[in-house]
Amino acid sequence: MADQQKELEVLLASTALGDRNAFQTLYSNTSPRVYAVLMSMLSDKATAQDVLQDTYVKVWSRASEYHSERGEVLSWIIAIARYRALDLLRAANRRQSFEQQAMAPQALSLSATNDFSDLLQECLDGLAQLQRRSILAAFINGFTHEELASLEKTPVGTVKSRIRRGLARLRECLEQ
Amino acid sequence: MKYDNPELIEALASEYVLGTMVGAARHRFEALQRERSDIRKAVWRWESRLGALCAATQPLQPPRKSWRAIENRIWPQAKGGVWHSLGFWRTWSALTSALALAVIFMVAPVTQRSGPDHIGLIGEASAPLWLISANLQTGEVSARAVNAEAADVDKVFELWMLPVSGNPISMGLLPVSGESTQRSLPAGLLALLKQSKGLAVSIEPAGGSPTGVPTGPVVHTTNILAL
């Protein structure tokens, strides 16, 4: 993981200096992760590909703004992509077709297969099942509190406090 | 709300990054990030923590055309056709507002197969800064800098669609110094554009708005006209 981060940092630094080959390699190494998240959130290939483009155009133009305080390079790129996707979801009120979305049951059982680091897996395992499921569904699918409450047939207030407590617990565990 | 409690800042930052903070609260928190480095850093920490959750999805290879599209947006290549001919643009630049409509009707027959069917002129009609042309059937949108020069150092011009309701939606950065950009809008955005109230241009930091909504002054607005 550390080697991969180091390699991505070098590629990003070269990208900031205008190295197109480094940028293309950075894209090749990170875009499958970014695209997977965008597809999970947007459920539409054309929109996900459009946001993927927006994301990497920003990565190219803002590569020099990255520094180690921003965390891992991949997380930085994922954040750019997710904020753009969230804007689109909220603006277009995507959930108009929410009720009939077949993806919903899948969304709530995402943690079945994953490639988490040992520490993250341990910390996620330390959460209550519903906390883990809600946090993952909000992150991976971009669900709002209201949408999660509707899916889980639970009051919105319950979902809010569950997520807030889960995130606080996740932070405590990851910082130990 | 007082933002001097570190635990509260952590909690808000976590909800912001997760995406469950929405609407006005989200906008307020974005404004706070611009003012407060401690809040920015809390957001960065959560981006790092939660970013690792992307491993919950199986990597998915994007199609090859995505990379080509990114290349075309960053390094636009000259293409043929009336919209890229030097003569056309010389003619356009020389025209005054009185002739603008005539030009539109002259161009329309030439491009009727796949060319633009809507147009937005940004700036004075007698000295337009940008020409935005769109085909609302195919979703192809191009922006051409006619007289626009670069904004201040480290500043860019960003184009926004003004939907009937909700926040402006970015349509990307505008080119300057005679350059042009092209993009293909996805169906969702295209539907919003068809009903939009118009376009706006704001001045943003290099790379575009860091928040997804205009953060700098809105310097131009215009309508989208059917050809």
PDB file of N, CA, C and O in Angstrom, chain A residues 20 23-24 27 32-33 35-37 40 49-50 52-54 58 60-61 65 67 69-70 75 82-84 87 90 113-116 120 139-140 145 167 171 175, chain B residues 7 10 14-20 22 26 41 44 46-47 49-50 52 55 57-58 60 62-63 65-67 69-70 73-75 170 183-184 186 207 209 212:
ATOM      1  N   ARG A  20       2.700  14.458 -19.478  1.00  0.00           N
ATOM      2  CA  ARG A  20       1.476  13.791 -19.956  1.00  0.00           C
ATOM      3  C   ARG A  20       1.532  12.278 -19.758  1.00  0.00           C
ATOM      4  O   ARG A  20       0.527  11.650 -19.465  1.00  0.00           O
ATOM      5  N   PHE A  23       0.715  11.453 -16.284  1.00  0.00           N
ATOM      6  CA  PHE A  23      -0.728  11.634 -16.063  1.00  0.00           C
ATOM      7  C   PHE A  23      -1.510  10.436 -16.592  1.00  0.00           C
ATOM      8  O   PHE A  23      -2.439   9.943 -15.954  1.00  0.00           O
ATOM      9  N   GLN A  24      -1.090   9.957 -17.763  1.00  0.00           N
ATOM     10  CA  GLN A  24      -1.789   8.799 -18.336  1.00  0.00           C
ATOM     11  C   GLN A  24      -1.591   7.551 -17.457  1.00  0.00           C
ATOM     12  O   GLN A  24      -2.525   6.771 -17.259  1.00  0.00           O
ATOM     13  N   TYR A  27      -3.745   7.905 -14.464  1.00  0.00           N
ATOM     14  CA  TYR A  27      -5.124   7.583 -14.854  1.00  0.00           C
ATOM     15  C   TYR A  27      -5.312   6.061 -14.928  1.00  0.00           C
ATOM     16  O   TYR A  27      -6.284   5.521 -14.381  1.00  0.00           O
ATOM     17  N   PRO A  32      -9.826   2.735 -12.573  1.00  0.00           N
ATOM     18  CA  PRO A  32     -10.786   1.642 -12.312  1.00  0.00           C
ATOM     19  C   PRO A  32     -11.449   1.765 -10.937  1.00  0.00           C
ATOM     20  O   PRO A  32     -12.627   1.438 -10.787  1.00  0.00           O
ATOM     21  N   ARG A  33     -10.701   2.240  -9.938  1.00  0.00           N
ATOM     22  CA  ARG A  33     -11.292   2.440  -8.612  1.00  0.00           C
ATOM     23  C   ARG A  33     -12.295   3.594  -8.638  1.00  0.00           C
ATOM     24  O   ARG A  33     -13.381   3.517  -8.069  1.00  0.00           O
ATOM     25  N   TYR A  35     -13.877   4.894 -11.240  1.00  0.00           N
ATOM     26  CA  TYR A  35     -15.028   4.583 -12.090  1.00  0.00           C
ATOM     27  C   TYR A  35     -15.997   3.641 -11.361  1.00  0.00           C
ATOM     28  O   TYR A  35     -17.224   3.782 -11.477  1.00  0.00           O
ATOM     29  N   ALA A  36     -15.432   2.702 -10.584  1.00  0.00           N
ATOM     30  CA  ALA A  36     -16.298   1.769  -9.835  1.00  0.00           C
ATOM     31  C   ALA A  36     -17.167   2.534  -8.838  1.00  0.00           C
ATOM     32  O   ALA A  36     -18.365   2.268  -8.711  1.00  0.00           O
ATOM     33  N   VAL A  37     -16.561   3.500  -8.151  1.00  0.00           N
ATOM     34  CA  VAL A  37     -17.329   4.287  -7.183  1.00  0.00           C
ATOM     35  C   VAL A  37     -18.387   5.123  -7.910  1.00  0.00           C
ATOM     36  O   VAL A  37     -19.550   5.201  -7.489  1.00  0.00           O
ATOM     37  N   SER A  40     -21.251   3.044  -8.944  1.00  0.00           N
ATOM     38  CA  SER A  40     -22.088   2.686  -7.792  1.00  0.00           C
ATOM     39  C   SER A  40     -22.989   3.848  -7.400  1.00  0.00           C
ATOM     40  O   SER A  40     -24.132   3.657  -7.003  1.00  0.00           O
ATOM     41  N   GLN A  49     -19.151   8.204 -16.812  1.00  0.00           N
ATOM     42  CA  GLN A  49     -18.001   8.500 -17.670  1.00  0.00           C
ATOM     43  C   GLN A  49     -17.785  10.002 -17.790  1.00  0.00           C
ATOM     44  O   GLN A  49     -16.656  10.481 -17.850  1.00  0.00           O
ATOM     45  N   ASP A  50     -18.871  10.749 -17.806  1.00  0.00           N
ATOM     46  CA  ASP A  50     -18.756  12.205 -17.872  1.00  0.00           C
ATOM     47  C   ASP A  50     -18.095  12.746 -16.597  1.00  0.00           C
ATOM     48  O   ASP A  50     -17.218  13.602 -16.658  1.00  0.00           O
ATOM     49  N   LEU A  52     -16.199  11.046 -14.631  1.00  0.00           N
ATOM     50  CA  LEU A  52     -14.815  10.568 -14.657  1.00  0.00           C
ATOM     51  C   LEU A  52     -13.938  11.556 -15.444  1.00  0.00           C
ATOM     52  O   LEU A  52     -12.835  11.906 -15.017  1.00  0.00           O
ATOM     53  N   GLN A  53     -14.463  12.008 -16.576  1.00  0.00           N
ATOM     54  CA  GLN A  53     -13.721  13.009 -17.359  1.00  0.00           C
ATOM     55  C   GLN A  53     -13.500  14.279 -16.549  1.00  0.00           C
ATOM     56  O   GLN A  53     -12.393  14.801 -16.468  1.00  0.00           O
ATOM     57  N   ASP A  54     -14.580  14.791 -15.958  1.00  0.00           N
ATOM     58  CA  ASP A  54     -14.471  16.022 -15.154  1.00  0.00           C
ATOM     59  C   ASP A  54     -13.409  15.857 -14.063  1.00  0.00           C
ATOM     60  O   ASP A  54     -12.620  16.761 -13.796  1.00  0.00           O
ATOM     61  N   LYS A  58      -9.803  17.859 -13.697  1.00  0.00           N
ATOM     62  CA  LYS A  58      -9.449  18.593 -12.468  1.00  0.00           C
ATOM     63  C   LYS A  58      -8.135  18.092 -11.882  1.00  0.00           C
ATOM     64  O   LYS A  58      -7.342  18.876 -11.381  1.00  0.00           O
ATOM     65  N   TRP A  60      -5.643  16.928 -13.477  1.00  0.00           N
ATOM     66  CA  TRP A  60      -4.581  17.509 -14.300  1.00  0.00           C
ATOM     67  C   TRP A  60      -4.326  18.971 -13.899  1.00  0.00           C
ATOM     68  O   TRP A  60      -3.192  19.380 -13.706  1.00  0.00           O
ATOM     69  N   SER A  61      -5.398  19.738 -13.752  1.00  0.00           N
ATOM     70  CA  SER A  61      -5.208  21.174 -13.518  1.00  0.00           C
ATOM     71  C   SER A  61      -4.896  21.496 -12.052  1.00  0.00           C
ATOM     72  O   SER A  61      -4.387  22.552 -11.753  1.00  0.00           O
ATOM     73  N   GLU A  65      -1.845  21.208  -6.342  1.00  0.00           N
ATOM     74  CA  GLU A  65      -2.449  21.543  -5.047  1.00  0.00           C
ATOM     75  C   GLU A  65      -2.382  20.379  -4.062  1.00  0.00           C
ATOM     76  O   GLU A  65      -2.651  20.549  -2.876  1.00  0.00           O
ATOM     77  N   HIS A  67      -0.975  17.787  -1.510  1.00  0.00           N
ATOM     78  CA  HIS A  67       0.148  17.649  -0.574  1.00  0.00           C
ATOM     79  C   HIS A  67      -0.212  16.539   0.401  1.00  0.00           C
ATOM     80  O   HIS A  67      -1.366  16.084   0.462  1.00  0.00           O
ATOM     81  N   GLU A  69      -0.832  16.263   3.438  1.00  0.00           N
ATOM     82  CA  GLU A  69      -1.928  16.448   4.397  1.00  0.00           C
ATOM     83  C   GLU A  69      -3.276  16.044   3.793  1.00  0.00           C
ATOM     84  O   GLU A  69      -4.252  15.854   4.517  1.00  0.00           O
ATOM     85  N   ARG A  70      -3.342  15.992   2.478  1.00  0.00           N
ATOM     86  CA  ARG A  70      -4.593  15.619   1.822  1.00  0.00           C
ATOM     87  C   ARG A  70      -4.861  14.122   1.882  1.00  0.00           C
ATOM     88  O   ARG A  70      -5.880  13.659   1.396  1.00  0.00           O
ATOM     89  N   SER A  75      -7.389   8.623  -2.464  1.00  0.00           N
ATOM     90  CA  SER A  75      -8.491   9.212  -1.699  1.00  0.00           C
ATOM     91  C   SER A  75      -8.775  10.636  -2.169  1.00  0.00           C
ATOM     92  O   SER A  75      -9.933  11.067  -2.213  1.00  0.00           O
ATOM     93  N   ARG A  82     -16.305  12.082  -6.101  1.00  0.00           N
ATOM     94  CA  ARG A  82     -17.549  11.925  -5.330  1.00  0.00           C
ATOM     95  C   ARG A  82     -18.288  13.250  -5.156  1.00  0.00           C
ATOM     96  O   ARG A  82     -19.515  13.302  -5.244  1.00  0.00           O
ATOM     97  N   TYR A  83     -17.545  14.347  -4.915  1.00  0.00           N
ATOM     98  CA  TYR A  83     -18.225  15.636  -4.729  1.00  0.00           C
ATOM     99  C   TYR A  83     -18.969  16.030  -6.009  1.00  0.00           C
ATOM    100  O   TYR A  83     -20.076  16.563  -5.963  1.00  0.00           O
ATOM    101  N   ARG A  84     -18.337  15.777  -7.117  1.00  0.00           N
ATOM    102  CA  ARG A  84     -18.988  16.099  -8.409  1.00  0.00           C
ATOM    103  C   ARG A  84     -20.237  15.220  -8.596  1.00  0.00           C
ATOM    104  O   ARG A  84     -21.298  15.703  -9.008  1.00  0.00           O
ATOM    105  N   ASP A  87     -23.011  16.384  -6.330  1.00  0.00           N
ATOM    106  CA  ASP A  87     -23.671  17.583  -6.862  1.00  0.00           C
ATOM    107  C   ASP A  87     -24.711  17.205  -7.909  1.00  0.00           C
ATOM    108  O   ASP A  87     -25.825  17.730  -7.919  1.00  0.00           O
ATOM    109  N   ARG A  90     -27.773  15.382  -6.322  1.00  0.00           N
ATOM    110  CA  ARG A  90     -28.675  16.265  -5.592  1.00  0.00           C
ATOM    111  C   ARG A  90     -29.383  17.217  -6.553  1.00  0.00           C
ATOM    112  O   ARG A  90     -30.570  17.496  -6.404  1.00  0.00           O
ATOM    113  N   THR A 113     -17.942  -8.449  -0.333  1.00  0.00           N
ATOM    114  CA  THR A 113     -16.627  -8.621  -0.951  1.00  0.00           C
ATOM    115  C   THR A 113     -15.924  -7.288  -0.959  1.00  0.00           C
ATOM    116  O   THR A 113     -16.527  -6.273  -1.305  1.00  0.00           O
ATOM    117  N   ASN A 114     -14.683  -7.273  -0.566  1.00  0.00           N
ATOM    118  CA  ASN A 114     -13.959  -6.003  -0.566  1.00  0.00           C
ATOM    119  C   ASN A 114     -12.464  -6.272  -0.482  1.00  0.00           C
ATOM    120  O   ASN A 114     -12.021  -7.401  -0.353  1.00  0.00           O
ATOM    121  N   ASP A 115     -11.720  -5.174  -0.543  1.00  0.00           N
ATOM    122  CA  ASP A 115     -10.274  -5.265  -0.534  1.00  0.00           C
ATOM    123  C   ASP A 115      -9.737  -4.275   0.501  1.00  0.00           C
ATOM    124  O   ASP A 115      -8.809  -3.536   0.238  1.00  0.00           O
ATOM    125  N   PHE A 116     -10.386  -4.236   1.665  1.00  0.00           N
ATOM    126  CA  PHE A 116      -9.995  -3.279   2.694  1.00  0.00           C
ATOM    127  C   PHE A 116      -8.638  -3.648   3.295  1.00  0.00           C
ATOM    128  O   PHE A 116      -8.277  -4.824   3.366  1.00  0.00           O
ATOM    129  N   LEU A 120      -8.658  -1.120   8.437  1.00  0.00           N
ATOM    130  CA  LEU A 120     -10.005  -0.640   8.103  1.00  0.00           C
ATOM    131  C   LEU A 120     -11.026  -1.761   8.296  1.00  0.00           C
ATOM    132  O   LEU A 120     -12.121  -1.538   8.818  1.00  0.00           O
ATOM    133  N   PHE A 139     -21.625   6.168   1.430  1.00  0.00           N
ATOM    134  CA  PHE A 139     -20.374   6.487   0.736  1.00  0.00           C
ATOM    135  C   PHE A 139     -20.374   5.949  -0.688  1.00  0.00           C
ATOM    136  O   PHE A 139     -20.045   6.652  -1.631  1.00  0.00           O
ATOM    137  N   ILE A 140     -20.746   4.697  -0.823  1.00  0.00           N
ATOM    138  CA  ILE A 140     -20.620   4.042  -2.126  1.00  0.00           C
ATOM    139  C   ILE A 140     -21.772   4.401  -3.064  1.00  0.00           C
ATOM    140  O   ILE A 140     -21.603   4.458  -4.278  1.00  0.00           O
ATOM    141  N   HIS A 145     -29.694  10.755   4.105  1.00  0.00           N
ATOM    142  CA  HIS A 145     -30.333  10.183   5.301  1.00  0.00           C
ATOM    143  C   HIS A 145     -31.759   9.721   4.964  1.00  0.00           C
ATOM    144  O   HIS A 145     -32.197   8.643   5.367  1.00  0.00           O
ATOM    145  N   LEU A 167     -19.599   6.884  12.521  1.00  0.00           N
ATOM    146  CA  LEU A 167     -18.436   7.605  12.018  1.00  0.00           C
ATOM    147  C   LEU A 167     -17.477   7.956  13.156  1.00  0.00           C
ATOM    148  O   LEU A 167     -16.257   7.873  13.001  1.00  0.00           O
ATOM    149  N   ARG A 171     -13.629   6.651  13.477  1.00  0.00           N
ATOM    150  CA  ARG A 171     -12.488   7.553  13.654  1.00  0.00           C
ATOM    151  C   ARG A 171     -11.636   7.137  14.854  1.00  0.00           C
ATOM    152  O   ARG A 171     -10.416   7.052  14.760  1.00  0.00           O
ATOM    153  N   GLU A 175      -7.717   5.840  14.529  1.00  0.00           N
ATOM    154  CA  GLU A 175      -6.662   6.687  15.097  1.00  0.00           C
ATOM    155  C   GLU A 175      -5.906   6.017  16.236  1.00  0.00           C
ATOM    156  O   GLU A 175      -4.972   6.586  16.767  1.00  0.00           O
TER     157      GLU A 175
ATOM    158  N   GLU B   7     -14.902  18.451  18.408  1.00  0.00           N
ATOM    159  CA  GLU B   7     -15.723  17.254  18.168  1.00  0.00           C
ATOM    160  C   GLU B   7     -16.853  17.552  17.183  1.00  0.00           C
ATOM    161  O   GLU B   7     -17.197  16.736  16.331  1.00  0.00           O
ATOM    162  N   GLU B  10     -15.364  17.760  13.736  1.00  0.00           N
ATOM    163  CA  GLU B  10     -15.116  16.404  13.218  1.00  0.00           C
ATOM    164  C   GLU B  10     -16.417  15.770  12.725  1.00  0.00           C
ATOM    165  O   GLU B  10     -16.464  15.172  11.655  1.00  0.00           O
ATOM    166  N   SER B  14     -17.216  14.826   8.864  1.00  0.00           N
ATOM    167  CA  SER B  14     -17.472  13.433   8.463  1.00  0.00           C
ATOM    168  C   SER B  14     -18.758  13.336   7.639  1.00  0.00           C
ATOM    169  O   SER B  14     -18.814  12.638   6.629  1.00  0.00           O
ATOM    170  N   GLU B  15     -19.782  14.086   8.038  1.00  0.00           N
ATOM    171  CA  GLU B  15     -21.056  14.038   7.298  1.00  0.00           C
ATOM    172  C   GLU B  15     -20.929  14.732   5.939  1.00  0.00           C
ATOM    173  O   GLU B  15     -21.563  14.338   4.962  1.00  0.00           O
ATOM    174  N   TYR B  16     -20.091  15.781   5.921  1.00  0.00           N
ATOM    175  CA  TYR B  16     -19.859  16.479   4.643  1.00  0.00           C
ATOM    176  C   TYR B  16     -19.190  15.523   3.637  1.00  0.00           C
ATOM    177  O   TYR B  16     -19.627  15.397   2.499  1.00  0.00           O
ATOM    178  N   VAL B  17     -18.132  14.858   4.092  1.00  0.00           N
ATOM    179  CA  VAL B  17     -17.390  13.977   3.186  1.00  0.00           C
ATOM    180  C   VAL B  17     -18.252  12.776   2.791  1.00  0.00           C
ATOM    181  O   VAL B  17     -18.269  12.371   1.624  1.00  0.00           O
ATOM    182  N   LEU B  18     -18.982  12.244   3.746  1.00  0.00           N
ATOM    183  CA  LEU B  18     -19.844  11.096   3.431  1.00  0.00           C
ATOM    184  C   LEU B  18     -20.925  11.488   2.413  1.00  0.00           C
ATOM    185  O   LEU B  18     -21.346  10.678   1.599  1.00  0.00           O
ATOM    186  N   GLY B  19     -21.336  12.765   2.451  1.00  0.00           N
ATOM    187  CA  GLY B  19     -22.343  13.238   1.495  1.00  0.00           C
ATOM    188  C   GLY B  19     -23.729  13.323   2.091  1.00  0.00           C
ATOM    189  O   GLY B  19     -24.685  13.679   1.397  1.00  0.00           O
ATOM    190  N   THR B  20     -23.851  12.998   3.361  1.00  0.00           N
ATOM    191  CA  THR B  20     -25.176  13.041   3.985  1.00  0.00           C
ATOM    192  C   THR B  20     -25.535  14.449   4.468  1.00  0.00           C
ATOM    193  O   THR B  20     -26.672  14.695   4.854  1.00  0.00           O
ATOM    194  N   VAL B  22     -26.498  17.898   3.326  1.00  0.00           N
ATOM    195  CA  VAL B  22     -27.020  18.372   2.034  1.00  0.00           C
ATOM    196  C   VAL B  22     -27.564  19.793   2.151  1.00  0.00           C
ATOM    197  O   VAL B  22     -27.702  20.338   3.255  1.00  0.00           O
ATOM    198  N   ARG B  26     -24.801  22.164   3.718  1.00  0.00           N
ATOM    199  CA  ARG B  26     -23.601  21.815   2.950  1.00  0.00           C
ATOM    200  C   ARG B  26     -22.918  23.073   2.411  1.00  0.00           C
ATOM    201  O   ARG B  26     -21.703  23.204   2.452  1.00  0.00           O
ATOM    202  N   LYS B  41      -8.787  21.059   7.225  1.00  0.00           N
ATOM    203  CA  LYS B  41      -7.959  19.894   7.569  1.00  0.00           C
ATOM    204  C   LYS B  41      -8.799  18.744   8.104  1.00  0.00           C
ATOM    205  O   LYS B  41      -8.485  17.568   7.861  1.00  0.00           O
ATOM    206  N   TRP B  44     -10.109  17.086   5.089  1.00  0.00           N
ATOM    207  CA  TRP B  44      -9.061  16.278   4.434  1.00  0.00           C
ATOM    208  C   TRP B  44      -8.859  14.952   5.162  1.00  0.00           C
ATOM    209  O   TRP B  44      -8.689  13.912   4.533  1.00  0.00           O
ATOM    210  N   TRP B  46     -11.012  13.299   6.873  1.00  0.00           N
ATOM    211  CA  TRP B  46     -12.141  12.401   6.593  1.00  0.00           C
ATOM    212  C   TRP B  46     -12.127  11.902   5.145  1.00  0.00           C
ATOM    213  O   TRP B  46     -12.537  10.775   4.870  1.00  0.00           O
ATOM    214  N   GLU B  47     -11.656  12.746   4.237  1.00  0.00           N
ATOM    215  CA  GLU B  47     -11.520  12.270   2.846  1.00  0.00           C
ATOM    216  C   GLU B  47     -10.564  11.088   2.803  1.00  0.00           C
ATOM    217  O   GLU B  47     -10.754  10.129   2.053  1.00  0.00           O
ATOM    218  N   ARG B  49      -9.785   9.044   5.445  1.00  0.00           N
ATOM    219  CA  ARG B  49     -10.369   7.885   6.141  1.00  0.00           C
ATOM    220  C   ARG B  49     -11.414   7.181   5.275  1.00  0.00           C
ATOM    221  O   ARG B  49     -11.399   5.977   5.082  1.00  0.00           O
ATOM    222  N   LEU B  50     -12.354   7.968   4.768  1.00  0.00           N
ATOM    223  CA  LEU B  50     -13.468   7.356   4.039  1.00  0.00           C
ATOM    224  C   LEU B  50     -13.078   6.954   2.620  1.00  0.00           C
ATOM    225  O   LEU B  50     -13.707   6.074   2.029  1.00  0.00           O
ATOM    226  N   ALA B  52     -10.749   5.270   1.719  1.00  0.00           N
ATOM    227  CA  ALA B  52     -10.355   3.852   1.729  1.00  0.00           C
ATOM    228  C   ALA B  52     -11.560   2.930   1.564  1.00  0.00           C
ATOM    229  O   ALA B  52     -11.414   1.758   1.210  1.00  0.00           O
ATOM    230  N   ALA B  55     -12.614   0.623  -1.538  1.00  0.00           N
ATOM    231  CA  ALA B  55     -12.251  -0.777  -1.735  1.00  0.00           C
ATOM    232  C   ALA B  55     -13.457  -1.699  -1.562  1.00  0.00           C
ATOM    233  O   ALA B  55     -13.356  -2.901  -1.795  1.00  0.00           O
ATOM    234  N   THR B  57     -15.872  -1.589  -3.471  1.00  0.00           N
ATOM    235  CA  THR B  57     -16.340  -1.885  -4.830  1.00  0.00           C
ATOM    236  C   THR B  57     -15.239  -2.600  -5.593  1.00  0.00           C
ATOM    237  O   THR B  57     -14.054  -2.396  -5.325  1.00  0.00           O
ATOM    238  N   GLN B  58     -15.635  -3.412  -6.535  1.00  0.00           N
ATOM    239  CA  GLN B  58     -14.657  -4.083  -7.390  1.00  0.00           C
ATOM    240  C   GLN B  58     -14.194  -3.103  -8.460  1.00  0.00           C
ATOM    241  O   GLN B  58     -15.036  -2.434  -9.067  1.00  0.00           O
ATOM    242  N   LEU B  60     -13.359  -1.264 -11.760  1.00  0.00           N
ATOM    243  CA  LEU B  60     -14.113  -1.375 -13.006  1.00  0.00           C
ATOM    244  C   LEU B  60     -13.377  -0.557 -14.073  1.00  0.00           C
ATOM    245  O   LEU B  60     -13.190   0.654 -13.906  1.00  0.00           O
ATOM    246  N   PRO B  62     -12.760   1.678 -16.992  1.00  0.00           N
ATOM    247  CA  PRO B  62     -13.583   2.555 -17.831  1.00  0.00           C
ATOM    248  C   PRO B  62     -13.293   2.294 -19.311  1.00  0.00           C
ATOM    249  O   PRO B  62     -12.233   1.763 -19.640  1.00  0.00           O
ATOM    250  N   PRO B  63     -14.214   2.647 -20.198  1.00  0.00           N
ATOM    251  CA  PRO B  63     -13.955   2.408 -21.623  1.00  0.00           C
ATOM    252  C   PRO B  63     -12.802   3.286 -22.127  1.00  0.00           C
ATOM    253  O   PRO B  63     -12.529   4.342 -21.563  1.00  0.00           O
ATOM    254  N   LYS B  65     -12.664   5.159 -24.569  1.00  0.00           N
ATOM    255  CA  LYS B  65     -13.073   6.476 -25.054  1.00  0.00           C
ATOM    256  C   LYS B  65     -13.017   7.528 -23.939  1.00  0.00           C
ATOM    257  O   LYS B  65     -12.920   8.716 -24.205  1.00  0.00           O
ATOM    258  N   SER B  66     -13.074   7.085 -22.679  1.00  0.00           N
ATOM    259  CA  SER B  66     -13.017   8.048 -21.573  1.00  0.00           C
ATOM    260  C   SER B  66     -11.662   8.751 -21.554  1.00  0.00           C
ATOM    261  O   SER B  66     -11.579   9.960 -21.366  1.00  0.00           O
ATOM    262  N   TRP B  67     -10.604   7.969 -21.733  1.00  0.00           N
ATOM    263  CA  TRP B  67      -9.267   8.595 -21.746  1.00  0.00           C
ATOM    264  C   TRP B  67      -9.132   9.531 -22.947  1.00  0.00           C
ATOM    265  O   TRP B  67      -8.605  10.642 -22.826  1.00  0.00           O
ATOM    266  N   ALA B  69     -11.433  11.150 -24.398  1.00  0.00           N
ATOM    267  CA  ALA B  69     -12.228  12.358 -24.137  1.00  0.00           C
ATOM    268  C   ALA B  69     -11.484  13.300 -23.188  1.00  0.00           C
ATOM    269  O   ALA B  69     -11.515  14.525 -23.357  1.00  0.00           O
ATOM    270  N   ILE B  70     -10.818  12.721 -22.200  1.00  0.00           N
ATOM    271  CA  ILE B  70     -10.045  13.546 -21.253  1.00  0.00           C
ATOM    272  C   ILE B  70      -8.912  14.247 -22.011  1.00  0.00           C
ATOM    273  O   ILE B  70      -8.691  15.442 -21.846  1.00  0.00           O
ATOM    274  N   ARG B  73     -10.198  17.105 -23.976  1.00  0.00           N
ATOM    275  CA  ARG B  73     -10.589  18.280 -23.182  1.00  0.00           C
ATOM    276  C   ARG B  73      -9.372  19.044 -22.677  1.00  0.00           C
ATOM    277  O   ARG B  73      -9.396  20.263 -22.587  1.00  0.00           O
ATOM    278  N   ILE B  74      -8.313  18.315 -22.335  1.00  0.00           N
ATOM    279  CA  ILE B  74      -7.130  19.003 -21.799  1.00  0.00           C
ATOM    280  C   ILE B  74      -6.274  19.577 -22.922  1.00  0.00           C
ATOM    281  O   ILE B  74      -5.740  20.674 -22.814  1.00  0.00           O
ATOM    282  N   TRP B  75      -6.155  18.807 -23.993  1.00  0.00           N
ATOM    283  CA  TRP B  75      -5.343  19.257 -25.124  1.00  0.00           C
ATOM    284  C   TRP B  75      -6.216  19.217 -26.382  1.00  0.00           C
ATOM    285  O   TRP B  75      -6.099  18.282 -27.186  1.00  0.00           O
ATOM    286  N   SER B 170     -21.953  23.077 -13.036  1.00  0.00           N
ATOM    287  CA  SER B 170     -20.780  23.414 -13.847  1.00  0.00           C
ATOM    288  C   SER B 170     -20.837  22.722 -15.203  1.00  0.00           C
ATOM    289  O   SER B 170     -21.179  21.546 -15.305  1.00  0.00           O
ATOM    290  N   ARG B 183     -17.472  19.185 -25.367  1.00  0.00           N
ATOM    291  CA  ARG B 183     -17.803  18.088 -24.460  1.00  0.00           C
ATOM    292  C   ARG B 183     -19.164  17.527 -24.831  1.00  0.00           C
ATOM    293  O   ARG B 183     -19.939  18.167 -25.539  1.00  0.00           O
ATOM    294  N   SER B 184     -19.384  16.338 -24.365  1.00  0.00           N
ATOM    295  CA  SER B 184     -20.643  15.664 -24.636  1.00  0.00           C
ATOM    296  C   SER B 184     -21.396  15.529 -23.318  1.00  0.00           C
ATOM    297  O   SER B 184     -20.911  14.911 -22.382  1.00  0.00           O
ATOM    298  N   PRO B 186     -24.059  14.204 -20.638  1.00  0.00           N
ATOM    299  CA  PRO B 186     -24.853  12.997 -20.420  1.00  0.00           C
ATOM    300  C   PRO B 186     -26.340  13.336 -20.431  1.00  0.00           C
ATOM    301  O   PRO B 186     -26.720  14.513 -20.306  1.00  0.00           O
ATOM    302  N   GLY B 207      -8.252  25.751 -11.970  1.00  0.00           N
ATOM    303  CA  GLY B 207      -8.798  24.405 -11.847  1.00  0.00           C
ATOM    304  C   GLY B 207     -10.305  24.396 -11.683  1.00  0.00           C
ATOM    305  O   GLY B 207     -10.926  23.353 -11.768  1.00  0.00           O
ATOM    306  N   SER B 209     -14.071  25.869  -9.708  1.00  0.00           N
ATOM    307  CA  SER B 209     -14.657  25.974  -8.368  1.00  0.00           C
ATOM    308  C   SER B 209     -14.282  24.769  -7.519  1.00  0.00           C
ATOM    309  O   SER B 209     -14.461  23.629  -7.944  1.00  0.00           O
ATOM    310  N   GLY B 212     -17.975  23.020  -6.345  1.00  0.00           N
ATOM    311  CA  GLY B 212     -19.066  22.552  -7.196  1.00  0.00           C
ATOM    312  C   GLY B 212     -20.139  23.595  -7.436  1.00  0.00           C
ATOM    313  O   GLY B 212     -21.066  23.367  -8.205  1.00  0.00           O
TER     314      GLY B 212
END
